[in-house]
Tab-separated table of C-alpha atoms and ligand atoms in Angstrom:
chain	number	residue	atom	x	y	z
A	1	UNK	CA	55.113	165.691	320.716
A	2	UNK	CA	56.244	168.790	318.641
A	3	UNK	CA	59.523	170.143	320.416
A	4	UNK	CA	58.217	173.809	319.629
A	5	UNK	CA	55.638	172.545	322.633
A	6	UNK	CA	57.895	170.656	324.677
A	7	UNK	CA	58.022	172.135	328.469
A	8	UNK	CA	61.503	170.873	328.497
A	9	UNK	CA	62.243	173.325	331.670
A	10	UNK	CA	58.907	172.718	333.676
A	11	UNK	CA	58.605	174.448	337.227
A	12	UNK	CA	55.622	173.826	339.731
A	13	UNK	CA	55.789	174.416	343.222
A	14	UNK	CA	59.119	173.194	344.655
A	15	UNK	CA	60.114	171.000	341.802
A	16	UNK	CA	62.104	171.997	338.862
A	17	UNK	CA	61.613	168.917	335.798
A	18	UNK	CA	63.854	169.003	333.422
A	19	UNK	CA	63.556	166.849	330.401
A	20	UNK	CA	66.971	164.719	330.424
A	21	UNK	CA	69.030	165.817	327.070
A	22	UNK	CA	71.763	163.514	327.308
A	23	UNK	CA	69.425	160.385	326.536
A	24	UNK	CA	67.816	162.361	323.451
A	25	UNK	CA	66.631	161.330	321.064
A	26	UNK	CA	66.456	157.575	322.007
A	27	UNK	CA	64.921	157.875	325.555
A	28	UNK	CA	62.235	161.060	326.788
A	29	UNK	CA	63.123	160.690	329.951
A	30	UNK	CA	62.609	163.931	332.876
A	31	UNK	CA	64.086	164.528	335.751
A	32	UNK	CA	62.579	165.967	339.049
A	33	UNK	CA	65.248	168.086	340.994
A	34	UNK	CA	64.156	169.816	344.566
A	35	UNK	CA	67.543	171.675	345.632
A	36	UNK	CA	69.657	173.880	344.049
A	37	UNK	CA	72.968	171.546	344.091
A	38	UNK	CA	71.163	168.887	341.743
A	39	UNK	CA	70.379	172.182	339.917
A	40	UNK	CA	74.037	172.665	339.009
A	41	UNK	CA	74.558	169.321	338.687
A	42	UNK	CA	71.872	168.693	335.672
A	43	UNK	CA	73.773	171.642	334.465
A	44	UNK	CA	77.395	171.166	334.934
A	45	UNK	CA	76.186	167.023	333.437
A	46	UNK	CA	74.691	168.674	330.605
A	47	UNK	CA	71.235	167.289	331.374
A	48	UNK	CA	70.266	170.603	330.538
A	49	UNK	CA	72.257	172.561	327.920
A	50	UNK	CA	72.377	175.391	325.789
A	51	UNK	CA	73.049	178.915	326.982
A	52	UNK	CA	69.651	180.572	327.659
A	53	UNK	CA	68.446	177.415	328.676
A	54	UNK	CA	71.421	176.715	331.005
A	55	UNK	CA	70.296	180.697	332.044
A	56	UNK	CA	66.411	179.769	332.787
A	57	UNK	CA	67.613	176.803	335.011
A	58	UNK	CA	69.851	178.134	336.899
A	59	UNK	CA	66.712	180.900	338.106
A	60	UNK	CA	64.976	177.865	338.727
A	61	UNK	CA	67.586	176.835	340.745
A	62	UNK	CA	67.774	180.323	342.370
A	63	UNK	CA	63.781	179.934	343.286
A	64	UNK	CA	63.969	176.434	344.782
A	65	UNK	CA	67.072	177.554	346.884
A	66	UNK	CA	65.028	180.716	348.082
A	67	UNK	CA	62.134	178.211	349.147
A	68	UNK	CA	64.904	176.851	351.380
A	69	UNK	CA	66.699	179.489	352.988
A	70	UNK	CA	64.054	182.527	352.983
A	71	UNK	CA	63.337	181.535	356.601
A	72	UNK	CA	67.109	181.627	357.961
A	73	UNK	CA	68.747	184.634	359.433
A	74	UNK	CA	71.391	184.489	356.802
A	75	UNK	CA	69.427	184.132	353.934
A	76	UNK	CA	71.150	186.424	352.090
A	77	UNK	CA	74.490	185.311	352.537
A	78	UNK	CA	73.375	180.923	351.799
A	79	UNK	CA	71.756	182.862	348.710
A	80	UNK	CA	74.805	184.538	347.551
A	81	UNK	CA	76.680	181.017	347.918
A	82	UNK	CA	74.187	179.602	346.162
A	83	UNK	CA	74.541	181.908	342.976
A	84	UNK	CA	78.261	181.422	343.347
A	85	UNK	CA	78.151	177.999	342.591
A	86	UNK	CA	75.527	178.091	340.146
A	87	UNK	CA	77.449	180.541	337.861
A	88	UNK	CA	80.609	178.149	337.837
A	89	UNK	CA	79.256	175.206	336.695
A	90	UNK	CA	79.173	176.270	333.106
A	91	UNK	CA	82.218	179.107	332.707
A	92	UNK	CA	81.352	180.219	328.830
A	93	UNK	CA	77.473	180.793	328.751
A	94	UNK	CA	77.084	184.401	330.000
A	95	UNK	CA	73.260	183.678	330.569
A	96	UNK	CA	73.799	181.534	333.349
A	97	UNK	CA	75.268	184.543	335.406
A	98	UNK	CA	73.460	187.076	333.696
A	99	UNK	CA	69.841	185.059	335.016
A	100	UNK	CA	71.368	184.873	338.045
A	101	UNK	CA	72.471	188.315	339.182
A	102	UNK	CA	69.097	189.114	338.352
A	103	UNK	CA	67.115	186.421	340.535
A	104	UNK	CA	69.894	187.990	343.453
A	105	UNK	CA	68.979	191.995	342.423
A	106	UNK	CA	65.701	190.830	343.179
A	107	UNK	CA	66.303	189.240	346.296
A	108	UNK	CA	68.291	192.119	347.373
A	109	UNK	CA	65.275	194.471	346.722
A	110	UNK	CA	62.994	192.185	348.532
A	111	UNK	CA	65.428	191.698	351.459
A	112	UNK	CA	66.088	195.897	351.600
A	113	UNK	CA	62.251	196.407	351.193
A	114	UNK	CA	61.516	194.066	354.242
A	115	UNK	CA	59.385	192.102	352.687
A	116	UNK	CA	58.117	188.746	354.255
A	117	UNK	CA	59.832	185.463	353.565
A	118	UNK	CA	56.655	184.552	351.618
A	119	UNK	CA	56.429	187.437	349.601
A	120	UNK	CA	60.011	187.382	348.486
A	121	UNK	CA	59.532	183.300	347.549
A	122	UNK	CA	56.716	184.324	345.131
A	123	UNK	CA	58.397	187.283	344.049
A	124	UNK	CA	61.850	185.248	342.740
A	125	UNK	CA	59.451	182.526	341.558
A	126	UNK	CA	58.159	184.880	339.423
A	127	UNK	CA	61.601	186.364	338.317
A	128	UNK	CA	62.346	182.942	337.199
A	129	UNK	CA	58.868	182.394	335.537
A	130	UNK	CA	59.824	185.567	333.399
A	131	UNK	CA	63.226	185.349	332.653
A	132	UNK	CA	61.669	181.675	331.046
A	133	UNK	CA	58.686	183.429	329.623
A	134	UNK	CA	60.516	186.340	328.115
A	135	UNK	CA	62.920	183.990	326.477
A	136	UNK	CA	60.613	182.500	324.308
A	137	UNK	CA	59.280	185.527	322.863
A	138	UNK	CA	62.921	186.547	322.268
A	139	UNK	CA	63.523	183.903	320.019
A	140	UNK	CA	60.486	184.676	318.046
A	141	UNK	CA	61.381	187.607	317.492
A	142	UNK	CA	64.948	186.898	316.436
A	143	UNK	CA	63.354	183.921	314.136
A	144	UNK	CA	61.006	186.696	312.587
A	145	UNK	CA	63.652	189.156	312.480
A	146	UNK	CA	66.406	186.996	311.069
A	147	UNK	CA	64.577	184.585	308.416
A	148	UNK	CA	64.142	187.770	305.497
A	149	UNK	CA	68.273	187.498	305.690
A	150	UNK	CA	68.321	184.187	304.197
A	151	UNK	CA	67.950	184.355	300.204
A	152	UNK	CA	64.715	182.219	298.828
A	153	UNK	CA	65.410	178.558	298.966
A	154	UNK	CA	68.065	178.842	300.916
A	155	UNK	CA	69.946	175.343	302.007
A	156	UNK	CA	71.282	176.875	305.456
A	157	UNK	CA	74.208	175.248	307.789
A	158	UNK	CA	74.201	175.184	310.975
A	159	UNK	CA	75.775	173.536	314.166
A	160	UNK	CA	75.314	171.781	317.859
A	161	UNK	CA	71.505	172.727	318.895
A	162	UNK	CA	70.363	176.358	319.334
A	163	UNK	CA	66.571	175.139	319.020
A	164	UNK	CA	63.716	174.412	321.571
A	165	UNK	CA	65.971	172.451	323.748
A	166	UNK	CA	68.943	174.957	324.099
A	167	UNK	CA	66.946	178.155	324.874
A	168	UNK	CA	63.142	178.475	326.306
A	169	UNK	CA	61.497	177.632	323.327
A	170	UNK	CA	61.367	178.245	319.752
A	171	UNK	CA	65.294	178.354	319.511
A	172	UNK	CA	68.235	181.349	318.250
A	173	UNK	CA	69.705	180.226	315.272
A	174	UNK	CA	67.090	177.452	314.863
A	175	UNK	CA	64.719	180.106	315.195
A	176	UNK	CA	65.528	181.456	312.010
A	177	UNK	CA	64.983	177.973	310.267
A	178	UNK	CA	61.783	177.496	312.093
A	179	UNK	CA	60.640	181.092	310.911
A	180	UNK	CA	62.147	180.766	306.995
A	181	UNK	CA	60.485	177.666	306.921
A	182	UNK	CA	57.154	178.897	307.761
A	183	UNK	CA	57.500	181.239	305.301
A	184	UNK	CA	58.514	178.862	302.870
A	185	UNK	CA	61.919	180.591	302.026
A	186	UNK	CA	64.213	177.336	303.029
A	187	UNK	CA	64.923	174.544	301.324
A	188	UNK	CA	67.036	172.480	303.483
A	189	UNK	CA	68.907	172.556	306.448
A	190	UNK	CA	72.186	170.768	306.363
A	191	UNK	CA	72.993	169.823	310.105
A	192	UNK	CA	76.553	169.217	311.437
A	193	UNK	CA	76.048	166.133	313.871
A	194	UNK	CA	78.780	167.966	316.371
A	195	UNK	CA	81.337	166.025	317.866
A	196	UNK	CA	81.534	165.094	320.742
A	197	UNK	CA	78.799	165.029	321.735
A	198	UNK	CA	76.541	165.115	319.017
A	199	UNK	CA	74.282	167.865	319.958
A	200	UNK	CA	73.549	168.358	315.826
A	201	UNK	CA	72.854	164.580	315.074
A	202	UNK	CA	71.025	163.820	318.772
A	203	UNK	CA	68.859	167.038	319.444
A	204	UNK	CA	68.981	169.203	316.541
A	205	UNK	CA	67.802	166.624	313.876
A	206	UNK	CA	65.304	165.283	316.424
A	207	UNK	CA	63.269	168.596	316.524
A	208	UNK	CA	63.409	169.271	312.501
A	209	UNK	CA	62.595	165.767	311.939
A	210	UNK	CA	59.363	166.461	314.398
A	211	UNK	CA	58.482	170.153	312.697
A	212	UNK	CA	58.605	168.051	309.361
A	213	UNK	CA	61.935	170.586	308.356
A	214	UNK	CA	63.644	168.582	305.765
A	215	UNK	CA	67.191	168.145	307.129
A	216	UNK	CA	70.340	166.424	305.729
A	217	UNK	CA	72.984	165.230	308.703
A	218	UNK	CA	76.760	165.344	308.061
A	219	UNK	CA	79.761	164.824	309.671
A	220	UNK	CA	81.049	167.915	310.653
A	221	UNK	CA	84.172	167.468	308.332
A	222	UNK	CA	81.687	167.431	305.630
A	223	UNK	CA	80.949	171.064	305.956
A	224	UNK	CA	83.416	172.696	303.650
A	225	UNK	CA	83.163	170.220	300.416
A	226	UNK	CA	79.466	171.069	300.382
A	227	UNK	CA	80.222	174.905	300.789
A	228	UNK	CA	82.868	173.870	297.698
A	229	UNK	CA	80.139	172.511	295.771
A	230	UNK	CA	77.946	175.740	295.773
A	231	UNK	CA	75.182	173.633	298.127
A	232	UNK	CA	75.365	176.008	301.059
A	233	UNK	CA	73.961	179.498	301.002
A	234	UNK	CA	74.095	180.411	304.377
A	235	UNK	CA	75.181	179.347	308.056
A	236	UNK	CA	73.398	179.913	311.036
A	237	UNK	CA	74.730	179.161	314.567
A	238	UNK	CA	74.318	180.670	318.236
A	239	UNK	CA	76.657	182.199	320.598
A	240	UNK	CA	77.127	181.757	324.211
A	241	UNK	CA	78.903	184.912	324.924
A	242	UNK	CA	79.356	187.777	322.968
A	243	UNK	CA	82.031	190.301	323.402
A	244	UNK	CA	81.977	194.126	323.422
A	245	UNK	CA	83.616	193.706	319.960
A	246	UNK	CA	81.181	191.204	318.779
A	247	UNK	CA	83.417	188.350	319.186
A	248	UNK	CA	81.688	185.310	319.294
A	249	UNK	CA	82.244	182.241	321.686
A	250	UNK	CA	80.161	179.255	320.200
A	251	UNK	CA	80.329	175.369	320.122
A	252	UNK	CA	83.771	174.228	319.058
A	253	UNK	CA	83.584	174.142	315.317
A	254	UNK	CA	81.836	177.425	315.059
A	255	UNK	CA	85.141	178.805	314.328
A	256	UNK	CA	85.838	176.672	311.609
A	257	UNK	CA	82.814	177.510	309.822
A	258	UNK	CA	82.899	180.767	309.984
A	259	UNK	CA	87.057	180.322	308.177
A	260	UNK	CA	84.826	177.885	305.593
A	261	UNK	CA	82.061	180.449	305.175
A	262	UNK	CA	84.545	183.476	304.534
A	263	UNK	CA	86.523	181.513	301.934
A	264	UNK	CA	83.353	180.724	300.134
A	265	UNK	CA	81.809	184.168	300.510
A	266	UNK	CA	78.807	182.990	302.483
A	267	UNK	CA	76.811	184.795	305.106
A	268	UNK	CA	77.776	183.869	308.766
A	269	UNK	CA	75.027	184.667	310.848
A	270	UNK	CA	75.103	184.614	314.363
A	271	UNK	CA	71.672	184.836	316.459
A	272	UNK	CA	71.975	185.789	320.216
A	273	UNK	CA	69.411	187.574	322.799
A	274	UNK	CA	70.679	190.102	324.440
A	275	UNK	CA	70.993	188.141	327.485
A	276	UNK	CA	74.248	186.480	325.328
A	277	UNK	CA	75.853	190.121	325.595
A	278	UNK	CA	78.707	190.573	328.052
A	279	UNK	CA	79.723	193.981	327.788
A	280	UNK	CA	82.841	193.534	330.623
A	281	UNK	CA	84.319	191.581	328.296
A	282	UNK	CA	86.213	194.154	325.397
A	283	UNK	CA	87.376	190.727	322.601
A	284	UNK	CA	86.697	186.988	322.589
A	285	UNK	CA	90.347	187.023	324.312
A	286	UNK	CA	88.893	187.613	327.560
A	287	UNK	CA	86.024	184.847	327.385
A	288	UNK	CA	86.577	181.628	329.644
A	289	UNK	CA	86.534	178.728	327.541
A	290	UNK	CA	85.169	175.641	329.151
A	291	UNK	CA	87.181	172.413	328.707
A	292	UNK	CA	85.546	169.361	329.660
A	293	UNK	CA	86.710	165.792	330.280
A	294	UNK	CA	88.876	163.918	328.118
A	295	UNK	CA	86.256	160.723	328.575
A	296	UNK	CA	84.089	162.623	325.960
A	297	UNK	CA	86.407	161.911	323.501
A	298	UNK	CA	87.657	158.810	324.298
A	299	UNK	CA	84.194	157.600	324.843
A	300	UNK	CA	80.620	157.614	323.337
A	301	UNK	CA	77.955	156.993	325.862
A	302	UNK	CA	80.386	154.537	327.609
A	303	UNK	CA	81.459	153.285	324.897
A	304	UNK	CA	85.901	153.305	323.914
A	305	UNK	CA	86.225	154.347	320.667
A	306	UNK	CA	90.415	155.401	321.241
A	307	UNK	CA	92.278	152.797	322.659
A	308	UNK	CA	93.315	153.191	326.474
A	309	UNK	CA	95.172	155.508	328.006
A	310	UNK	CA	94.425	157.684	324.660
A	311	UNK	CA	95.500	161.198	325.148
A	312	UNK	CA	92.705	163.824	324.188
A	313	UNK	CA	91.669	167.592	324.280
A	314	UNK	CA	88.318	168.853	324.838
A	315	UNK	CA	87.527	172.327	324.454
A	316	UNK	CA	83.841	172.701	324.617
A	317	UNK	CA	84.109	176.157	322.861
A	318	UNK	CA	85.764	178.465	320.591
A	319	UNK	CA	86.070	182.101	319.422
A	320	UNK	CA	84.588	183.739	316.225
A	321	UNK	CA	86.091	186.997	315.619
A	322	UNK	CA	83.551	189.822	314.470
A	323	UNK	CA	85.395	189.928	311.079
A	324	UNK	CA	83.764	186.828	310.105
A	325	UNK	CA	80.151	187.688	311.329
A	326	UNK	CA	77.363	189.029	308.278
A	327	UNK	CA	75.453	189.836	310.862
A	328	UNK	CA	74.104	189.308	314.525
A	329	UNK	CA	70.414	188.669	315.342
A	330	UNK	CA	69.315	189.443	318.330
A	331	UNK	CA	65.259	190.166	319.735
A	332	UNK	CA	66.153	193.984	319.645
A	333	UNK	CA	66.873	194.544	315.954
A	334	UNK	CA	69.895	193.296	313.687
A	335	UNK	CA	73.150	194.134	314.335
A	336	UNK	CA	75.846	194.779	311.293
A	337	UNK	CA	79.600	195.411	311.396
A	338	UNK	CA	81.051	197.590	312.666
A	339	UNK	CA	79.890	195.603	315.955
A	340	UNK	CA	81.319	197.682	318.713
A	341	UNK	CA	79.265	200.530	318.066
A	342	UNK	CA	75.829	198.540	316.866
A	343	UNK	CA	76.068	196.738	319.704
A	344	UNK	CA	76.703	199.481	322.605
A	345	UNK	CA	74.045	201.582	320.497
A	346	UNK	CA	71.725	198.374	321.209
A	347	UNK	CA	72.207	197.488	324.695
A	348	UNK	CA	71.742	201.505	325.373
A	349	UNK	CA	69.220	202.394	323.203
A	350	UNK	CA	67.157	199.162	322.109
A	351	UNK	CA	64.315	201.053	319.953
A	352	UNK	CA	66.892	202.901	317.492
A	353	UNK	CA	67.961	199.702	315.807
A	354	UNK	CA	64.712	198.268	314.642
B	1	LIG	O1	77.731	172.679	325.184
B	1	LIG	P1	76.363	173.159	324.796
B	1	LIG	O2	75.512	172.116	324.157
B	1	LIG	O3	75.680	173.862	325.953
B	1	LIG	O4	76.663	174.271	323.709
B	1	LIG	C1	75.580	174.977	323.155
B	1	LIG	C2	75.983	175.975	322.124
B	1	LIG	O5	77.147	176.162	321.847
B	1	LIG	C3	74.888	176.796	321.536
B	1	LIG	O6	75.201	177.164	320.226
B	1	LIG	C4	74.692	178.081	322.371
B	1	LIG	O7	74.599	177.779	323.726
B	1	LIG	C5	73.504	178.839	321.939
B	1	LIG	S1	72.008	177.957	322.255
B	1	LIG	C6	70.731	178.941	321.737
């Protein structure tokens, strides 16, 4: 099973399956959700992760909860609660909200249109089916677009998992290493396992090991001795929301890195769709960082490794600023600082930036 062809976000009539992440890579277990609250459950649990992935589910989500309510006389209203409390379960990844204000446009359309209750069903179905579809040939693109960047035989960084499992398919940042690798410019990809929850180590790792991608896991305090030792040429990592000034909110560490990479004069590449873009926010100041529970600190998979009672923060996120960022890949061309104008430019006139 080649991750690149994992359906890991499956959707057939009524029921959403959803490969469960959390037991990666030790258990392929998937899980069959019907309603719209286990939706944002699998998503607020992490069973799903990964902000264009979290963004594809939640349309699911959006379609199954349709099915549901299309029928009632206040469809529109159970539909509007139902995108509220989609978009909250995960407060950083802009995708989730941006896939869902456009499975409610299109309900709004449907509903001002008078269309039937059926027609409307297989018209957000289809929303969803797209916003999945047109994912995938994002990060193609952004893979193609963003592996001539890396020098030949590159030994890349990277962090968490932006591949397969995080996005529709193909992955953002992982997207690049699938696409240098195919075109034989990489030479290794050195993987920070990601504390704490090991998304690096767990997911990441799993999918090169199964597109034969030689890897090397570290310990994500590992990172800057190997940048010190010249074995580093390059890191790589996604974004969950990017700012009008191309600051960057990313896995907690990304931050780090990107200090690491500046004070060894490395590219820091960041690779985003669009989708990632939140153009109402004007710096990284204004993005809501998600903290999550203590536990996954304290804990590993149930397991105490701080003694009781341990006091711990978890901040599931952190802020880039632009200064640090090479460059910023996204399915609509490459972006270079300064950001604030690339990036308006791109978002208003996609074709310039080619
Ligand atoms: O907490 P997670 O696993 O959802 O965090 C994921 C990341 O930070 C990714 O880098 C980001 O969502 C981009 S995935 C293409």
């Amino acid at each position: 099973m080649r991750p690149m062809h994992v359906q890991h976000i499956r959707y057939e009539a009524g029921v959403l399956f959803l490969l469960d992440q959390r037991q990666l890579p030790q258990t392929v277990t998937v899980r069959e959700l019907r309603d719209w609250r286990s939706v944002g459950q699998a998503i607020e649990n992490m069973v799903v992760r990964g902000a264009p992935a979290i963004g594809i589910t939640a349309a699911y989500g959006m379609a199954l909860a349709a099915r549901a309510y299309a029928w009632q006389p206040d469809f529109l209203v159970r539909m509007m609660h139902t995108a509220a409390g989609l978009v909250k379960t995960r407060p950083t990844a802009v995708n989730l909200a941006w896939a869902v204000n456009r499975m409610m446009d299109r309900i709004r359309r449907g509903i001002a249109a008078h269309e039937s209750p059926e027609s409307i069903v297989t018209a957000v179905e289809q929303t969803a089916a797209a916003i999945h579809a047109d994912d995938v040939s994002a990060c193609r693109r952004i893979g193609d677009l963003g592996a001539p960047l890396l020098a030949e035989q590159s030994s890349v960084m990277t962090l968490c998992n932006t591949g397969s499992l995080a996005t529709g398919g193909y992955g953002t940042a992982l997207g690049i290493v699938r696409s240098a690798w195919r075109d034989g410019r990489l030479r290794q990809v050195f993987v920070c396992e990601t504390r704490p929850l090991l998304q690096g180590a767990r997911l990441t790792a799993w999918e090169l090991a199964q597109d034969g991608i030689p890897y090397v896991l570290i310990t994500d305090s590992t990172a800057g001795d190997l940048m010190r030792r010249g074995e580093v040429q390059a890191v790589v990592a996604g974004a969950d929301r990017i700012a009008r000034n191309g600051d960057v909110a990313n896995k907690i560490g990304t931050y780090g890195l990107s200090v690491l990479a500046r004070a060894h004069e490395l590219p820091f590449i960041i690779a985003a769709p669009t989708s990632t873009f939140d153009l109402q926010q004007a710096s990284g100041a204004e993005i809501p960082l998600e903290q999550r529970a203590a536990s996954e600190v304290t804990e590993f998979h149930g397991v105490a490794v701080a003694p009781e009672h341990a006091v711990a923060a978890n901040p599931s996120f952190d802020v880039t600023p632009a200064a640090h960022i090479a460059a910023i890949v996204t399915e609509r061309g490459i972006l270079r600082p300064p950001f604030d104008d690339a990036i308006a430019a791109l978002l208003r006139e996609p074709e310039a930036l080619r």
